[in-house]
Each structure stands twice: as structure tokens, then as C-alpha cells.
PDB file of C-alpha atoms in Angstrom:
ATOM      1  CA  MET A   1       0.252   0.447  -0.134  1.00 78.00           C
ATOM      2  CA  LEU A   2       3.136   2.332   0.899  1.00 80.00           C
ATOM      3  CA  TRP A   3       3.740   2.171  -3.264  1.00 83.00           C
ATOM      4  CA  PHE A   4       0.187   3.479  -3.905  1.00 91.00           C
ATOM      5  CA  ILE A   5       0.744   6.444  -1.814  1.00 88.00           C
ATOM      6  CA  LEU A   6       4.408   7.370  -3.022  1.00 80.00           C
ATOM      7  CA  SER A   7       3.123   6.846  -6.534  1.00 88.00           C
ATOM      8  CA  LEU A   8       0.403   9.430  -6.189  1.00 91.00           C
ATOM      9  CA  PHE A   9       2.758  12.033  -4.155  1.00 85.00           C
ATOM     10  CA  SER A  10       5.394  11.385  -6.927  1.00 81.00           C
ATOM     11  CA  ALA A  11       2.773  12.341  -9.170  1.00 88.00           C
ATOM     12  CA  LEU A  12       1.835  15.295  -7.308  1.00 90.00           C
ATOM     13  CA  ILE A  13       4.970  16.607  -7.134  1.00 80.00           C
ATOM     14  CA  ALA A  14       5.997  16.138 -11.009  1.00 80.00           C
ATOM     15  CA  THR A  15       2.885  17.974 -11.774  1.00 87.00           C
ATOM     16  CA  LEU A  16       3.652  20.936  -9.503  1.00 84.00           C
ATOM     17  CA  LEU A  17       7.097  21.242 -10.864  1.00 77.00           C
ATOM     18  CA  ASP A  18       5.779  21.307 -14.177  1.00 81.00           C
ATOM     19  CA  VAL A  19       3.578  23.965 -13.180  1.00 85.00           C
ATOM     20  CA  TRP A  20       6.161  26.148 -11.972  1.00 79.00           C
ATOM     21  CA  ALA A  21       8.350  25.779 -14.686  1.00 79.00           C
ATOM     22  CA  LYS A  22       5.267  26.849 -17.061  1.00 82.00           C
ATOM     23  CA  ARG A  23       4.820  29.657 -15.226  1.00 85.00           C
ATOM     24  CA  ILE A  24       8.237  30.822 -14.456  1.00 83.00           C
ATOM     25  CA  SER A  25       9.663  29.614 -18.416  1.00 79.00           C
ATOM     26  CA  SER A  26       9.473  33.329 -19.400  1.00 82.00           C
ATOM     27  CA  LYS A  27      11.625  34.941 -17.047  1.00 85.00           C
ATOM     28  CA  ILE A  28      14.243  32.270 -16.297  1.00 84.00           C
ATOM     29  CA  SER A  29      16.096  30.515 -18.702  1.00 83.00           C
ATOM     30  CA  PRO A  30      15.783  26.835 -19.544  1.00 78.00           C
ATOM     31  CA  LEU A  31      19.121  25.509 -17.766  1.00 79.00           C
ATOM     32  CA  LYS A  32      17.896  27.535 -14.390  1.00 82.00           C
ATOM     33  CA  ILE A  33      14.676  25.523 -14.541  1.00 79.00           C
ATOM     34  CA  ALA A  34      15.947  22.453 -15.227  1.00 75.00           C
ATOM     35  CA  GLN A  35      18.318  22.913 -12.280  1.00 78.00           C
ATOM     36  CA  GLY A  36      15.825  24.100 -10.086  1.00 79.00           C
ATOM     37  CA  LYS A  37      13.276  20.847 -10.834  1.00 76.00           C
ATOM     38  CA  VAL A  38      16.208  18.543 -10.420  1.00 76.00           C
ATOM     39  CA  PHE A  39      17.344  20.497  -6.870  1.00 81.00           C
ATOM     40  CA  LEU A  40      13.429  19.906  -5.786  1.00 77.00           C
ATOM     41  CA  GLY A  41      13.160  16.565  -7.050  1.00 75.00           C
ATOM     42  CA  THR A  42      16.830  15.551  -5.433  1.00 76.00           C
ATOM     43  CA  LEU A  43      15.327  17.139  -2.220  1.00 82.00           C
ATOM     44  CA  PHE A  44      12.035  14.970  -1.733  1.00 77.00           C
ATOM     45  CA  VAL A  45      14.236  11.966  -2.441  1.00 74.00           C
ATOM     46  CA  ILE A  46      16.678  12.430   0.145  1.00 77.00           C
ATOM     47  CA  LEU A  47      14.207  13.616   2.429  1.00 81.00           C
ATOM     48  CA  TYR A  48      12.503   9.944   1.970  1.00 77.00           C
ATOM     49  CA  PHE A  49      15.529   8.142   2.287  1.00 75.00           C
ATOM     50  CA  LEU A  50      16.248   9.874   5.433  1.00 79.00           C
ATOM     51  CA  ILE A  51      12.476   9.394   6.940  1.00 82.00           C
ATOM     52  CA  LEU A  52      12.964   5.916   5.902  1.00 76.00           C
ATOM     53  CA  LYS A  53      16.304   5.313   7.156  1.00 70.00           C
ATOM     54  CA  LYS A  54      17.501   3.099   4.163  1.00 68.00           C
ATOM     55  CA  ASN A  55      20.841   3.700   3.053  1.00 68.00           C
ATOM     56  CA  PHE A  56      21.036   6.437   0.467  1.00 64.00           C
ATOM     57  CA  LEU A  57      24.637   6.333  -0.603  1.00 67.00           C
ATOM     58  CA  ASP A  58      24.439   3.327  -2.718  1.00 74.00           C
ATOM     59  CA  THR A  59      26.519   3.483  -6.172  1.00 81.00           C
ATOM     60  CA  ARG A  60      22.985   2.562  -8.109  1.00 80.00           C
ATOM     61  CA  ASN A  61      21.075   5.730  -6.408  1.00 73.00           C
ATOM     62  CA  LEU A  62      24.296   8.016  -7.252  1.00 76.00           C
ATOM     63  CA  LEU A  63      24.409   6.716 -10.809  1.00 83.00           C
ATOM     64  CA  LEU A  64      20.306   7.443 -10.991  1.00 77.00           C
ATOM     65  CA  LEU A  65      20.687  11.041  -9.419  1.00 72.00           C
ATOM     66  CA  SER A  66      23.929  11.913 -11.576  1.00 78.00           C
ATOM     67  CA  SER A  67      21.986  11.076 -14.625  1.00 82.00           C
ATOM     68  CA  ILE A  68      18.691  12.521 -14.071  1.00 74.00           C
ATOM     69  CA  ILE A  69      20.569  16.463 -14.597  1.00 70.00           C
ATOM     70  CA  PRO A  70      21.511  15.912 -18.506  1.00 77.00           C
ATOM     71  CA  LEU A  71      18.025  13.971 -19.041  1.00 78.00           C
ATOM     72  CA  GLU A  72      15.809  16.692 -17.694  1.00 70.00           C
ATOM     73  CA  VAL A  73      18.207  19.227 -19.318  1.00 69.00           C
ATOM     74  CA  LEU A  74      17.547  17.831 -22.840  1.00 78.00           C
ATOM     75  CA  ALA A  75      13.765  17.124 -21.710  1.00 74.00           C
ATOM     76  CA  LEU A  76      13.599  21.021 -21.381  1.00 68.00           C
TER      77      LEU A  76
END
């Protein structure tokens, strides 16, 4: 059941980040928007791992977070 709540929360956060990016896209460069989206997303992921006390400094997680930034910039 936890996966359902987390997926809804993830969808809500992704939607809010997209609305935020659309709203400020005329004022700020796309690179800054991508950095902000990645920073906020990474912040939520770190909070999730800290709250559940899971091991975050895993090679797979660090690789995932480092690959998100170029993909997000490419998507914008």
C-alpha cells in the first residue's frame, strides 16, 4: 500500500514542478528551470530516504541522480 501513496505523491510533485516551470519559463532560462526541478526532486528523494532510514549512498542511487540532470536539461 505504501507504493500507491508514494506513486500518488510522486505524480503530484511532478505536476507541481511542471506547472512551476511553465509559469516562470518566460522569466528564467531553461537551464535554471532544469536545475531547480532537479534540486527539488533530489530534495524529496533525500528526505524520503532519511525518513525511512534507508541507505541512500548506494552506487545505483548516485548513478541515477547524476543521470537525471542531463536528461532533464535535454527534456526542457
